[in-house]
mmCIF file of C-alpha atoms in Angstrom:
data_model
loop_
_atom_site.group_PDB
_atom_site.id
_atom_site.type_symbol
_atom_site.label_atom_id
_atom_site.label_comp_id
_atom_site.label_asym_id
_atom_site.label_seq_id
_atom_site.Cartn_x
_atom_site.Cartn_y
_atom_site.Cartn_z
ATOM 1 C CA MET A 228 -69.494 109.464 -46.782
ATOM 2 C CA LEU A 229 -71.371 106.538 -45.225
ATOM 3 C CA PRO A 230 -70.420 103.001 -46.299
ATOM 4 C CA ALA A 231 -72.827 101.529 -48.833
ATOM 5 C CA THR A 232 -73.948 98.872 -46.350
ATOM 6 C CA ALA A 233 -75.034 101.541 -43.874
ATOM 7 C CA ARG A 234 -77.154 103.569 -46.226
ATOM 8 C CA PRO A 235 -80.330 101.413 -46.315
ATOM 9 C CA ASN A 236 -80.644 101.351 -42.514
ATOM 10 C CA THR A 237 -79.982 105.082 -42.376
ATOM 11 C CA GLU A 238 -82.583 105.696 -45.057
ATOM 12 C CA LYS A 239 -85.071 103.492 -43.184
ATOM 13 C CA ARG A 240 -84.449 105.451 -39.999
ATOM 14 C CA GLN A 241 -84.915 108.717 -41.894
ATOM 15 C CA VAL A 242 -88.146 107.504 -43.469
ATOM 16 C CA GLY A 243 -89.319 106.267 -40.085
ATOM 17 C CA ALA A 244 -88.550 109.626 -38.497
ATOM 18 C CA VAL A 245 -90.460 111.436 -41.242
ATOM 19 C CA GLU A 246 -93.449 109.110 -40.832
ATOM 20 C CA GLN A 247 -93.403 109.552 -37.045
ATOM 21 C CA SER A 248 -93.214 113.329 -37.441
ATOM 22 C CA ALA A 249 -96.161 113.218 -39.840
ATOM 23 C CA ARG A 250 -98.149 111.101 -37.375
ATOM 24 C CA GLU A 251 -97.338 113.553 -34.589
ATOM 25 C CA ARG A 252 -98.435 116.488 -36.732
ATOM 26 C CA THR A 253 -101.611 114.677 -37.690
ATOM 27 C CA GLY A 254 -102.247 113.858 -34.049
ATOM 28 C CA LYS A 255 -101.697 117.463 -32.974
ATOM 29 C CA ASN A 256 -103.921 118.759 -35.763
ATOM 30 C CA GLY A 257 -106.547 116.232 -34.813
ATOM 31 C CA ASP A 258 -106.364 117.312 -31.183
ATOM 32 C CA ARG A 259 -106.699 120.956 -32.183
ATOM 33 C CA CYS A 260 -109.670 120.185 -34.404
ATOM 34 C CA ALA A 261 -111.321 118.208 -31.620
ATOM 35 C CA GLU A 262 -110.726 121.018 -29.116
ATOM 36 C CA ARG A 263 -112.140 123.578 -31.520
ATOM 37 C CA ALA A 264 -115.198 121.431 -32.247
ATOM 38 C CA ARG A 265 -115.817 120.966 -28.519
ATOM 39 C CA ARG A 266 -115.386 124.692 -27.862
ATOM 40 C CA LEU A 267 -117.774 125.666 -30.659
ATOM 41 C CA ALA A 268 -120.330 123.077 -29.562
ATOM 42 C CA ALA A 269 -120.210 124.365 -25.989
ATOM 43 C CA ARG A 270 -120.628 127.968 -27.124
ATOM 44 C CA ARG A 271 -123.432 127.143 -29.541
ATOM 45 C CA GLY A 272 -125.198 125.164 -26.832
ATOM 46 C CA SER A 273 -125.071 128.081 -24.388
ATOM 47 C CA GLU A 274 -128.243 129.931 -23.509
ATOM 48 C CA ARG A 275 -126.235 132.979 -22.434
ATOM 49 C CA VAL A 276 -123.022 134.368 -23.942
ATOM 50 C CA LEU A 277 -121.225 137.340 -22.400
ATOM 51 C CA ALA A 278 -118.181 137.956 -24.595
ATOM 52 C CA GLY A 279 -119.435 138.484 -28.117
ATOM 53 C CA GLY A 280 -117.585 138.396 -31.398
ATOM 54 C CA ALA A 281 -117.453 136.170 -34.428
ATOM 55 C CA SER A 282 -118.707 132.727 -33.476
ATOM 56 C CA GLY A 283 -119.029 129.444 -35.300
ATOM 57 C CA GLU A 284 -121.852 129.361 -37.787
ATOM 58 C CA THR A 285 -122.593 126.952 -40.569
ATOM 59 C CA VAL A 286 -122.707 128.344 -44.078
ATOM 60 C CA ARG A 287 -126.478 127.876 -44.103
ATOM 61 C CA GLU A 288 -126.899 129.728 -40.810
ATOM 62 C CA ARG A 289 -124.851 132.682 -42.030
ATOM 63 C CA LEU A 290 -126.766 132.801 -45.293
ATOM 64 C CA ASP A 291 -130.079 132.638 -43.428
ATOM 65 C CA ARG A 292 -129.010 135.495 -41.156
ATOM 66 C CA LEU A 293 -127.873 137.575 -44.102
ATOM 67 C CA LEU A 294 -131.144 136.963 -45.905
ATOM 68 C CA ALA A 295 -133.129 137.916 -42.795
ATOM 69 C CA ASP A 296 -131.274 141.237 -42.570
ATOM 70 C CA ALA A 297 -131.186 141.916 -46.290
ATOM 71 C CA PRO A 298 -134.644 143.283 -47.188
ATOM 72 C CA ALA A 299 -134.243 146.263 -44.870
ATOM 73 C CA ALA A 300 -130.649 146.901 -45.932
ATOM 74 C CA TYR A 301 -130.862 146.968 -49.728
ATOM 75 C CA ASP A 302 -133.208 146.350 -52.640
ATOM 76 C CA LEU A 303 -132.706 142.682 -53.463
ATOM 77 C CA GLY A 304 -134.299 143.249 -56.825
ATOM 78 C CA ASP A 305 -131.227 145.198 -57.914
ATOM 79 C CA TRP A 306 -128.394 143.588 -59.849
ATOM 80 C CA THR A 307 -125.297 142.107 -58.263
ATOM 81 C CA ASP A 308 -122.166 144.246 -58.482
ATOM 82 C CA VAL A 309 -119.538 143.921 -61.193
ATOM 83 C CA TYR A 310 -116.070 145.087 -60.126
ATOM 84 C CA GLY A 311 -117.658 147.367 -57.542
ATOM 85 C CA ASN A 312 -119.711 149.415 -60.012
ATOM 86 C CA ASP A 313 -120.662 152.777 -58.527
ATOM 87 C CA ASP A 314 -124.381 152.472 -59.345
ATOM 88 C CA GLY A 315 -124.829 149.206 -57.446
ATOM 89 C CA ILE A 316 -124.647 147.800 -53.937
ATOM 90 C CA VAL A 317 -120.934 148.532 -53.406
ATOM 91 C CA GLY A 318 -121.430 152.121 -54.491
ATOM 92 C CA GLU A 319 -124.356 152.435 -52.091
ATOM 93 C CA LEU A 320 -122.205 151.125 -49.233
ATOM 94 C CA GLU A 321 -119.442 153.600 -50.086
ATOM 95 C CA ARG A 322 -121.888 156.519 -50.118
ATOM 96 C CA ARG A 323 -123.465 155.496 -46.819
ATOM 97 C CA THR A 324 -120.048 155.075 -45.218
ATOM 98 C CA ALA A 325 -118.934 158.527 -46.324
ATOM 99 C CA GLU A 326 -122.206 159.941 -44.964
ATOM 100 C CA ALA A 327 -121.730 158.218 -41.590
ATOM 101 C CA LEU A 328 -118.162 159.533 -41.305
ATOM 102 C CA GLY A 329 -118.893 162.967 -42.720
ATOM 103 C CA THR A 330 -116.282 162.661 -45.477
ATOM 104 C CA GLU A 331 -116.541 163.540 -49.147
ATOM 105 C CA ALA A 332 -116.082 159.968 -50.341
ATOM 106 C CA ALA A 333 -115.206 156.399 -49.351
ATOM 107 C CA ALA A 334 -113.860 153.365 -51.220
ATOM 108 C CA PHE A 335 -114.612 149.725 -50.381
ATOM 109 C CA PHE A 336 -111.652 147.370 -49.852
ATOM 110 C CA PRO A 337 -111.741 143.579 -49.403
ATOM 111 C CA THR A 338 -109.405 143.724 -46.382
ATOM 112 C CA GLY A 339 -108.259 146.248 -43.824
ATOM 113 C CA THR A 340 -104.612 145.386 -44.392
ATOM 114 C CA MET A 341 -104.926 146.344 -48.042
ATOM 115 C CA ALA A 342 -106.761 149.549 -47.148
ATOM 116 C CA GLN A 343 -104.021 150.519 -44.694
ATOM 117 C CA GLN A 344 -101.231 149.895 -47.180
ATOM 118 C CA VAL A 345 -102.966 151.817 -49.931
ATOM 119 C CA ALA A 346 -103.574 154.793 -47.627
ATOM 120 C CA LEU A 347 -99.938 154.941 -46.512
ATOM 121 C CA ARG A 348 -98.645 154.389 -50.057
ATOM 122 C CA THR A 349 -100.871 157.169 -51.376
ATOM 123 C CA TRP A 350 -99.721 159.620 -48.720
ATOM 124 C CA ALA A 351 -96.070 158.710 -49.262
ATOM 125 C CA GLY A 352 -96.451 159.640 -52.918
ATOM 126 C CA ARG A 353 -98.220 162.881 -52.123
ATOM 127 C CA THR A 354 -95.915 164.044 -49.336
ATOM 128 C CA GLY A 355 -92.694 162.757 -50.902
ATOM 129 C CA ASN A 356 -91.775 161.158 -47.562
ATOM 130 C CA THR A 357 -91.781 157.375 -47.070
ATOM 131 C CA THR A 358 -91.439 157.527 -43.280
ATOM 132 C CA VAL A 359 -94.523 156.821 -41.150
ATOM 133 C CA ALA A 360 -94.780 157.660 -37.452
ATOM 134 C CA GLY A 361 -96.721 154.910 -35.685
ATOM 135 C CA HIS A 362 -96.951 152.801 -32.564
ATOM 136 C CA PRO A 363 -95.072 149.514 -32.073
ATOM 137 C CA LEU A 364 -98.319 147.950 -30.768
ATOM 138 C CA SER A 365 -100.353 149.124 -33.737
ATOM 139 C CA HIS A 366 -102.041 146.789 -36.197
ATOM 140 C CA LEU A 367 -99.580 147.984 -38.828
ATOM 141 C CA GLU A 368 -96.664 146.634 -36.809
ATOM 142 C CA VAL A 369 -98.156 143.589 -35.094
ATOM 143 C CA HIS A 370 -100.715 142.080 -37.463
ATOM 144 C CA GLU A 371 -99.781 142.942 -41.048
ATOM 145 C CA ARG A 372 -96.455 141.079 -41.524
ATOM 146 C CA ASP A 373 -94.501 144.297 -42.109
ATOM 147 C CA ALA A 374 -96.493 144.965 -45.283
ATOM 148 C CA TYR A 375 -95.807 148.693 -45.048
ATOM 149 C CA ALA A 376 -92.086 147.906 -45.524
ATOM 150 C CA VAL A 377 -92.104 144.733 -47.623
ATOM 151 C CA VAL A 378 -94.896 145.659 -50.036
ATOM 152 C CA SER A 379 -94.989 149.442 -49.944
ATOM 153 C CA GLY A 380 -91.330 150.254 -49.291
ATOM 154 C CA LEU A 381 -92.083 152.458 -46.281
ATOM 155 C CA ARG A 382 -90.378 152.675 -42.904
ATOM 156 C CA MET A 383 -91.728 153.270 -39.402
ATOM 157 C CA VAL A 384 -90.542 155.442 -36.538
ATOM 158 C CA HIS A 385 -92.030 155.219 -33.038
ATOM 159 C CA PRO A 386 -92.747 158.455 -31.159
ATOM 160 C CA THR A 387 -93.426 156.366 -28.022
ATOM 161 C CA ARG A 388 -93.334 152.763 -26.820
ATOM 162 C CA ALA A 389 -95.702 153.391 -23.917
ATOM 163 C CA PRO A 390 -98.990 151.418 -24.151
ATOM 164 C CA ARG A 391 -101.008 154.452 -25.270
ATOM 165 C CA LEU A 392 -101.235 156.861 -28.181
ATOM 166 C CA PRO A 393 -98.375 159.383 -28.521
ATOM 167 C CA THR A 394 -98.643 162.828 -26.954
ATOM 168 C CA ALA A 395 -98.142 166.110 -28.772
ATOM 169 C CA GLU A 396 -94.750 166.520 -27.091
ATOM 170 C CA GLU A 397 -93.627 163.100 -28.307
ATOM 171 C CA ILE A 398 -94.658 163.952 -31.860
ATOM 172 C CA THR A 399 -92.728 167.211 -31.669
ATOM 173 C CA ASP A 400 -89.655 165.386 -30.350
ATOM 174 C CA VAL A 401 -89.405 162.801 -33.161
ATOM 175 C CA GLN A 402 -85.847 163.280 -34.394
ATOM 176 C CA GLU A 403 -86.484 162.988 -38.124
ATOM 177 C CA PRO A 404 -89.082 164.109 -40.658
ATOM 178 C CA PHE A 405 -92.063 161.867 -41.334
ATOM 179 C CA GLY A 406 -94.766 162.214 -43.927
ATOM 180 C CA THR A 407 -97.673 160.493 -42.179
ATOM 181 C CA LEU A 408 -98.740 160.030 -38.573
ATOM 182 C CA ALA A 409 -100.796 156.834 -38.218
ATOM 183 C CA LEU A 410 -102.979 156.640 -35.108
ATOM 184 C CA GLU A 411 -104.909 153.479 -34.223
ATOM 185 C CA LEU A 412 -108.183 154.410 -32.510
ATOM 186 C CA PRO A 413 -108.579 152.603 -30.196
ATOM 187 C CA LEU A 414 -105.132 151.031 -29.714
ATOM 188 C CA ARG A 415 -106.299 147.430 -29.511
ATOM 189 C CA ASP A 416 -103.215 145.593 -28.280
ATOM 190 C CA ALA A 417 -102.741 148.102 -25.455
ATOM 191 C CA GLY A 418 -106.253 147.308 -24.212
ATOM 192 C CA PHE A 419 -108.523 149.186 -26.665
ATOM 193 C CA VAL A 420 -107.321 152.449 -25.123
ATOM 194 C CA LEU A 421 -108.102 155.976 -26.312
ATOM 195 C CA PRO A 422 -106.649 159.372 -25.424
ATOM 196 C CA GLN A 423 -108.757 162.221 -24.122
ATOM 197 C CA TRP A 424 -110.192 164.463 -26.827
ATOM 198 C CA ALA A 425 -107.948 167.412 -25.946
ATOM 199 C CA ASP A 426 -104.881 165.161 -26.089
ATOM 200 C CA LEU A 427 -105.908 163.702 -29.444
ATOM 201 C CA THR A 428 -106.448 167.120 -31.005
ATOM 202 C CA ALA A 429 -103.102 168.311 -29.644
ATOM 203 C CA THR A 430 -101.327 165.267 -31.115
ATOM 204 C CA VAL A 431 -102.932 165.875 -34.504
ATOM 205 C CA ALA A 432 -101.975 169.556 -34.372
ATOM 206 C CA ALA A 433 -98.375 168.646 -33.527
ATOM 207 C CA ALA A 434 -98.201 166.406 -36.610
ATOM 208 C CA ARG A 435 -99.564 169.174 -38.820
ATOM 209 C CA ASP A 436 -96.980 171.556 -37.375
ATOM 210 C CA ARG A 437 -94.413 169.168 -38.794
ATOM 211 C CA ASP A 438 -96.096 169.212 -42.225
ATOM 212 C CA ALA A 439 -97.297 165.639 -41.839
ATOM 213 C CA VAL A 440 -100.695 164.241 -42.765
ATOM 214 C CA VAL A 441 -102.737 162.198 -40.283
ATOM 215 C CA HIS A 442 -104.222 158.770 -40.991
ATOM 216 C CA PHE A 443 -106.610 157.081 -38.556
ATOM 217 C CA ASP A 444 -106.445 153.305 -38.339
ATOM 218 C CA GLY A 445 -110.079 153.371 -37.274
ATOM 219 C CA ALA A 446 -111.051 149.742 -37.698
ATOM 220 C CA ARG A 447 -112.997 150.243 -34.466
ATOM 221 C CA LEU A 448 -113.603 153.974 -34.830
ATOM 222 C CA TRP A 449 -117.346 153.309 -34.868
ATOM 223 C CA GLU A 450 -117.475 152.944 -31.059
ATOM 224 C CA CYS A 451 -115.129 155.780 -30.045
ATOM 225 C CA GLY A 452 -117.756 158.535 -29.890
ATOM 226 C CA PRO A 453 -118.950 158.004 -26.293
ATOM 227 C CA HIS A 454 -115.408 158.269 -24.904
ATOM 228 C CA PHE A 455 -114.639 161.422 -26.877
ATOM 229 C CA GLY A 456 -118.077 162.929 -26.409
ATOM 230 C CA ARG A 457 -118.032 163.675 -30.135
ATOM 231 C CA SER A 458 -119.844 162.418 -33.205
ATOM 232 C CA LEU A 459 -118.252 160.166 -35.818
ATOM 233 C CA PRO A 460 -117.948 163.030 -38.339
ATOM 234 C CA ALA A 461 -116.311 165.260 -35.731
ATOM 235 C CA THR A 462 -113.751 162.556 -34.954
ATOM 236 C CA ALA A 463 -113.069 161.653 -38.580
ATOM 237 C CA ALA A 464 -112.641 165.342 -39.435
ATOM 238 C CA LEU A 465 -109.397 165.415 -37.418
ATOM 239 C CA ALA A 466 -107.689 163.125 -39.936
ATOM 240 C CA ASP A 467 -106.774 163.396 -43.592
ATOM 241 C CA SER A 468 -107.851 159.787 -44.146
ATOM 242 C CA VAL A 469 -109.731 157.190 -42.146
ATOM 243 C CA TYR A 470 -109.871 153.402 -42.418
ATOM 244 C CA VAL A 471 -112.875 151.587 -40.944
ATOM 245 C CA SER A 472 -113.777 147.903 -40.764
ATOM 246 C CA TYR A 473 -117.187 146.424 -41.492
ATOM 247 C CA TYR A 474 -116.863 143.219 -39.472
ATOM 248 C CA LYS A 475 -115.067 144.097 -36.238
ATOM 249 C CA SER A 476 -117.933 146.095 -34.688
ATOM 250 C CA LEU A 477 -120.714 145.987 -37.260
ATOM 251 C CA GLY A 478 -120.996 142.217 -37.609
ATOM 252 C CA GLY A 479 -120.239 142.127 -41.325
ATOM 253 C CA ILE A 480 -118.724 139.261 -43.260
ATOM 254 C CA SER A 481 -115.556 141.066 -44.326
ATOM 255 C CA GLY A 482 -114.379 144.266 -45.908
ATOM 256 C CA ALA A 483 -113.210 147.746 -45.037
ATOM 257 C CA ALA A 484 -113.291 151.290 -46.369
ATOM 258 C CA LEU A 485 -110.950 154.212 -46.834
ATOM 259 C CA ALA A 486 -112.596 157.593 -46.442
ATOM 260 C CA GLY A 487 -111.418 161.120 -47.141
ATOM 261 C CA THR A 488 -111.577 163.770 -49.823
ATOM 262 C CA ASP A 489 -112.823 162.997 -53.324
ATOM 263 C CA ASP A 490 -109.380 163.247 -54.912
ATOM 264 C CA PHE A 491 -107.698 161.110 -52.224
ATOM 265 C CA VAL A 492 -110.314 158.364 -52.502
ATOM 266 C CA GLU A 493 -110.146 158.413 -56.291
ATOM 267 C CA GLU A 494 -106.394 157.841 -56.149
ATOM 268 C CA THR A 495 -106.807 154.977 -53.671
ATOM 269 C CA ARG A 496 -109.126 153.257 -56.141
ATOM 270 C CA ALA A 497 -106.239 153.086 -58.613
ATOM 271 C CA TRP A 498 -103.934 151.629 -55.967
ATOM 272 C CA ARG A 499 -106.668 149.208 -54.875
ATOM 273 C CA HIS A 500 -106.628 147.771 -58.400
ATOM 274 C CA ARG A 501 -102.836 147.544 -58.414
ATOM 275 C CA TYR A 502 -102.820 145.781 -55.043
ATOM 276 C CA GLY A 503 -105.299 143.158 -56.277
ATOM 277 C CA GLY A 504 -108.432 144.475 -54.588
ATOM 278 C CA GLN A 505 -110.640 144.933 -57.655
ATOM 279 C CA LEU A 506 -112.767 141.835 -57.019
ATOM 280 C CA PHE A 507 -115.359 140.730 -59.564
ATOM 281 C CA GLN A 508 -118.238 140.568 -57.069
ATOM 282 C CA GLN A 509 -118.447 141.606 -53.415
ATOM 283 C CA TRP A 510 -122.179 141.886 -52.850
ATOM 284 C CA PRO A 511 -122.392 139.460 -49.863
ATOM 285 C CA ALA A 512 -119.830 141.501 -47.889
ATOM 286 C CA ALA A 513 -121.443 144.782 -48.980
ATOM 287 C CA LEU A 514 -124.931 143.580 -48.049
ATOM 288 C CA ALA A 515 -123.771 142.422 -44.592
ATOM 289 C CA ALA A 516 -121.999 145.767 -44.077
ATOM 290 C CA LEU A 517 -125.135 147.728 -44.961
ATOM 291 C CA ALA A 518 -127.113 145.614 -42.495
ATOM 292 C CA GLY A 519 -124.487 146.299 -39.839
ATOM 293 C CA LEU A 520 -124.692 150.045 -40.410
ATOM 294 C CA ASP A 521 -128.441 149.802 -39.868
ATOM 295 C CA ARG A 522 -128.470 147.397 -36.924
ATOM 296 C CA GLU A 523 -125.226 147.675 -34.972
ATOM 297 C CA LEU A 524 -123.987 151.224 -35.454
ATOM 298 C CA PRO A 525 -126.916 152.825 -33.551
ATOM 299 C CA ARG A 526 -126.469 150.345 -30.679
ATOM 300 C CA LEU A 527 -122.747 150.833 -30.101
ATOM 301 C CA PRO A 528 -123.228 153.573 -27.466
ATOM 302 C CA GLU A 529 -125.382 151.114 -25.457
ATOM 303 C CA TYR A 530 -122.666 148.485 -25.717
ATOM 304 C CA VAL A 531 -120.012 150.963 -24.564
ATOM 305 C CA ALA A 532 -122.087 151.971 -21.547
ATOM 306 C CA HIS A 533 -122.824 148.359 -20.605
ATOM 307 C CA ALA A 534 -119.151 147.395 -20.958
ATOM 308 C CA LYS A 535 -118.440 149.581 -17.930
ATOM 309 C CA VAL A 536 -121.037 147.626 -15.927
ATOM 310 C CA VAL A 537 -119.627 144.290 -17.094
ATOM 311 C CA ALA A 538 -116.009 145.249 -16.352
ATOM 312 C CA GLN A 539 -116.842 146.343 -12.800
ATOM 313 C CA ALA A 540 -118.906 143.203 -12.210
ATOM 314 C CA LEU A 541 -116.068 140.977 -13.413
ATOM 315 C CA ASP A 542 -113.686 142.815 -11.102
ATOM 316 C CA ASP A 543 -116.072 142.275 -8.192
ATOM 317 C CA GLY A 544 -116.708 138.621 -9.064
ATOM 318 C CA LEU A 545 -113.052 137.670 -9.421
ATOM 319 C CA ALA A 546 -112.181 139.444 -6.165
ATOM 320 C CA GLU A 547 -115.043 137.766 -4.293
ATOM 321 C CA ALA A 548 -113.930 134.379 -5.642
ATOM 322 C CA GLY A 549 -110.518 134.858 -4.027
ATOM 323 C CA VAL A 550 -108.363 135.178 -7.143
ATOM 324 C CA PRO A 551 -104.999 136.361 -5.737
ATOM 325 C CA TRP A 552 -104.114 138.493 -8.776
ATOM 326 C CA PHE A 553 -106.024 139.590 -11.849
ATOM 327 C CA ARG A 554 -106.472 142.677 -13.970
ATOM 328 C CA ILE A 555 -109.340 144.244 -15.855
ATOM 329 C CA HIS A 556 -107.789 146.617 -18.386
ATOM 330 C CA PRO A 557 -108.777 149.374 -18.691
ATOM 331 C CA ALA A 558 -110.559 149.285 -15.329
ATOM 332 C CA VAL A 559 -113.171 151.547 -16.913
ATOM 333 C CA PRO A 560 -113.337 150.533 -20.595
ATOM 334 C CA HIS A 561 -112.926 153.245 -23.205
ATOM 335 C CA THR A 562 -115.035 151.350 -25.758
ATOM 336 C CA HIS A 563 -117.176 148.208 -25.619
ATOM 337 C CA GLN A 564 -114.032 146.058 -25.505
ATOM 338 C CA PHE A 565 -111.453 145.441 -22.801
ATOM 339 C CA GLN A 566 -108.936 142.871 -21.561
ATOM 340 C CA VAL A 567 -109.038 140.401 -18.659
ATOM 341 C CA TRP A 568 -105.730 139.033 -17.310
ATOM 342 C CA LEU A 569 -105.378 135.979 -15.030
ATOM 343 C CA PRO A 570 -102.255 134.223 -13.676
ATOM 344 C CA HIS A 571 -102.900 130.799 -15.242
ATOM 345 C CA PRO A 572 -101.991 129.017 -18.483
ATOM 346 C CA ALA A 573 -104.339 129.632 -21.397
ATOM 347 C CA GLY A 574 -105.154 125.953 -21.822
ATOM 348 C CA LEU A 575 -106.338 125.659 -18.227
ATOM 349 C CA LEU A 576 -108.578 128.715 -18.571
ATOM 350 C CA ASP A 577 -109.972 127.559 -21.927
ATOM 351 C CA ASP A 578 -110.845 124.181 -20.445
ATOM 352 C CA ALA A 579 -112.572 125.807 -17.472
ATOM 353 C CA GLY A 580 -114.624 127.952 -19.841
ATOM 354 C CA VAL A 581 -115.681 125.000 -21.966
ATOM 355 C CA ARG A 582 -116.698 122.989 -18.902
ATOM 356 C CA GLN A 583 -118.691 125.935 -17.574
ATOM 357 C CA ALA A 584 -120.523 126.222 -20.895
ATOM 358 C CA GLU A 585 -121.187 122.486 -21.050
ATOM 359 C CA GLU A 586 -122.377 122.244 -17.441
ATOM 360 C CA THR A 587 -124.305 125.504 -17.052
ATOM 361 C CA ARG A 588 -125.032 126.529 -20.678
ATOM 362 C CA THR A 589 -123.319 129.834 -19.910
ATOM 363 C CA THR A 590 -120.315 131.128 -21.872
ATOM 364 C CA LEU A 591 -118.416 133.840 -20.042
ATOM 365 C CA PHE A 592 -115.166 134.285 -22.009
ATOM 366 C CA ARG A 593 -113.831 133.514 -25.445
ATOM 367 C CA GLN A 594 -110.373 132.001 -25.947
ATOM 368 C CA TRP A 595 -107.399 132.886 -23.779
ATOM 369 C CA SER A 596 -103.850 133.502 -24.999
ATOM 370 C CA GLU A 597 -100.456 133.853 -23.386
ATOM 371 C CA PRO A 598 -98.485 136.994 -24.303
ATOM 372 C CA ALA A 599 -95.615 136.522 -26.703
ATOM 373 C CA GLY A 600 -92.189 138.077 -26.373
ATOM 374 C CA ASP A 601 -91.459 139.776 -23.078
ATOM 375 C CA GLY A 602 -94.714 138.849 -21.341
ATOM 376 C CA PRO A 603 -94.514 137.106 -17.960
ATOM 377 C CA PRO A 604 -94.863 133.311 -18.101
ATOM 378 C CA GLY A 605 -98.025 131.711 -16.797
ATOM 379 C CA VAL A 606 -100.176 134.796 -17.370
ATOM 380 C CA SER A 607 -102.998 134.781 -19.904
ATOM 381 C CA MET A 608 -105.296 137.344 -21.437
ATOM 382 C CA THR A 609 -108.692 137.337 -23.104
ATOM 383 C CA GLU A 610 -110.594 140.124 -24.826
ATOM 384 C CA VAL A 611 -114.177 140.827 -23.832
ATOM 385 C CA THR A 612 -116.472 142.364 -26.444
ATOM 386 C CA VAL A 613 -119.788 143.566 -25.049
ATOM 387 C CA GLY A 614 -122.375 143.302 -27.794
ATOM 388 C CA ALA A 615 -126.006 142.336 -28.231
ATOM 389 C CA SER A 616 -125.599 138.994 -26.454
ATOM 390 C CA ALA A 617 -124.342 140.722 -23.288
ATOM 391 C CA MET A 618 -127.105 143.281 -22.954
ATOM 392 C CA CYS A 619 -129.343 140.940 -20.945
ATOM 393 C CA TRP A 620 -126.602 140.268 -18.357
ATOM 394 C CA THR A 621 -127.003 142.111 -15.062
ATOM 395 C CA ALA A 622 -124.047 142.898 -12.821
ATOM 396 C CA GLU A 623 -125.166 140.075 -10.522
ATOM 397 C CA ASP A 624 -125.258 137.637 -13.463
ATOM 398 C CA VAL A 625 -121.678 138.541 -14.335
ATOM 399 C CA ARG A 626 -120.428 138.267 -10.726
ATOM 400 C CA ARG A 627 -122.049 134.860 -10.276
ATOM 401 C CA ALA A 628 -120.716 133.510 -13.565
ATOM 402 C CA ALA A 629 -117.223 134.779 -12.716
ATOM 403 C CA GLY A 630 -117.323 132.849 -9.456
ATOM 404 C CA GLU A 631 -118.466 129.690 -11.250
ATOM 405 C CA PHE A 632 -115.650 130.092 -13.754
ATOM 406 C CA VAL A 633 -113.030 130.468 -11.013
ATOM 407 C CA ARG A 634 -114.271 127.331 -9.261
ATOM 408 C CA ARG A 635 -113.738 125.377 -12.453
ATOM 409 C CA VAL A 636 -110.231 126.750 -12.833
ATOM 410 C CA GLY A 637 -109.691 125.061 -9.477
ATOM 411 C CA VAL A 638 -106.289 126.515 -8.528
ATOM 412 C CA VAL A 639 -107.209 129.690 -6.657
ATOM 413 C CA GLY A 640 -104.601 130.399 -4.031
ATOM 414 C CA GLY A 641 -102.627 127.359 -5.088
#
């Protein structure tokens, strides 16, 4: 124990250390806020934006946009919803979603994570098997904080660790029984990749041969049709249940849906309530989702086709600028989204992008990130989403902007 005379000085040092730590945290938070404000200002000030996605809007701007879309999406003279009543706007969204997917029914959920957990929990009860076969790069494993295990009491086995969906042979070779096969279409963290249609159908058949049900994590299922050469209903029909998101590709505010047979969806409604998803009112999210079904869903094939043009142009532009190593992945995108990899720290690339936007009023990329875990140091990745804002970009526009970006990075060959 410290002598009594030493305690005050020790306590002062401790208090001083705490205050310094607080100042450092405040300073770091302030720096982050300033960087974010600068990045948003540069993006908002751009006349051209290639990589789409959720961008900074004020509350008023988002409300104005929702109101502009609303009259064509739903009768604004109708009442707001109350706990997702079936004869209101949420019920209309559920019916339209089921129609788009070709399923008997659909249920609205406030989040995709909740929808996923409810689907897996429901199937575990029905099959009597709490084991799920999934991919280690799937949203279930990477982005949901192990909810399938911690909240739902399930466990996961991995038919493959390769950065792609499992093959039929790998499903057959899983060494233990599983009740549900969960397939993320596309597999986002592997580069938004999809299997070929014949491979997908074979994988599904292999799961059924093992008496397992099939669940599609289809947050981005909306844009998979061009790659498969099949309609949304034809794709959804392969699975026993399908989860889709309303904001990832359709530009909604939030929300998701589970789709399947009438009896499956009815059971998920009970679990939705138990998991805390029976919200009092959800009409803003439902209205934005209906607008997205009208506006964005029909355009997704155009975005997918143009993503191939953009990816090739970026490849050409980076090569012409003398970048010693880079990767566009997949080289030919499977959907309207793909990855770009460069051998530089994320902060350097973010700064180059902001300066390009400020100086030329052109935003090429969104934020960059450095891979966690086993990724190589000094290599960064960004995701490119080709949406409405990219449709006016020609291949030459993309090549030129890529060269301007590389010049601002300023370390090519160094």
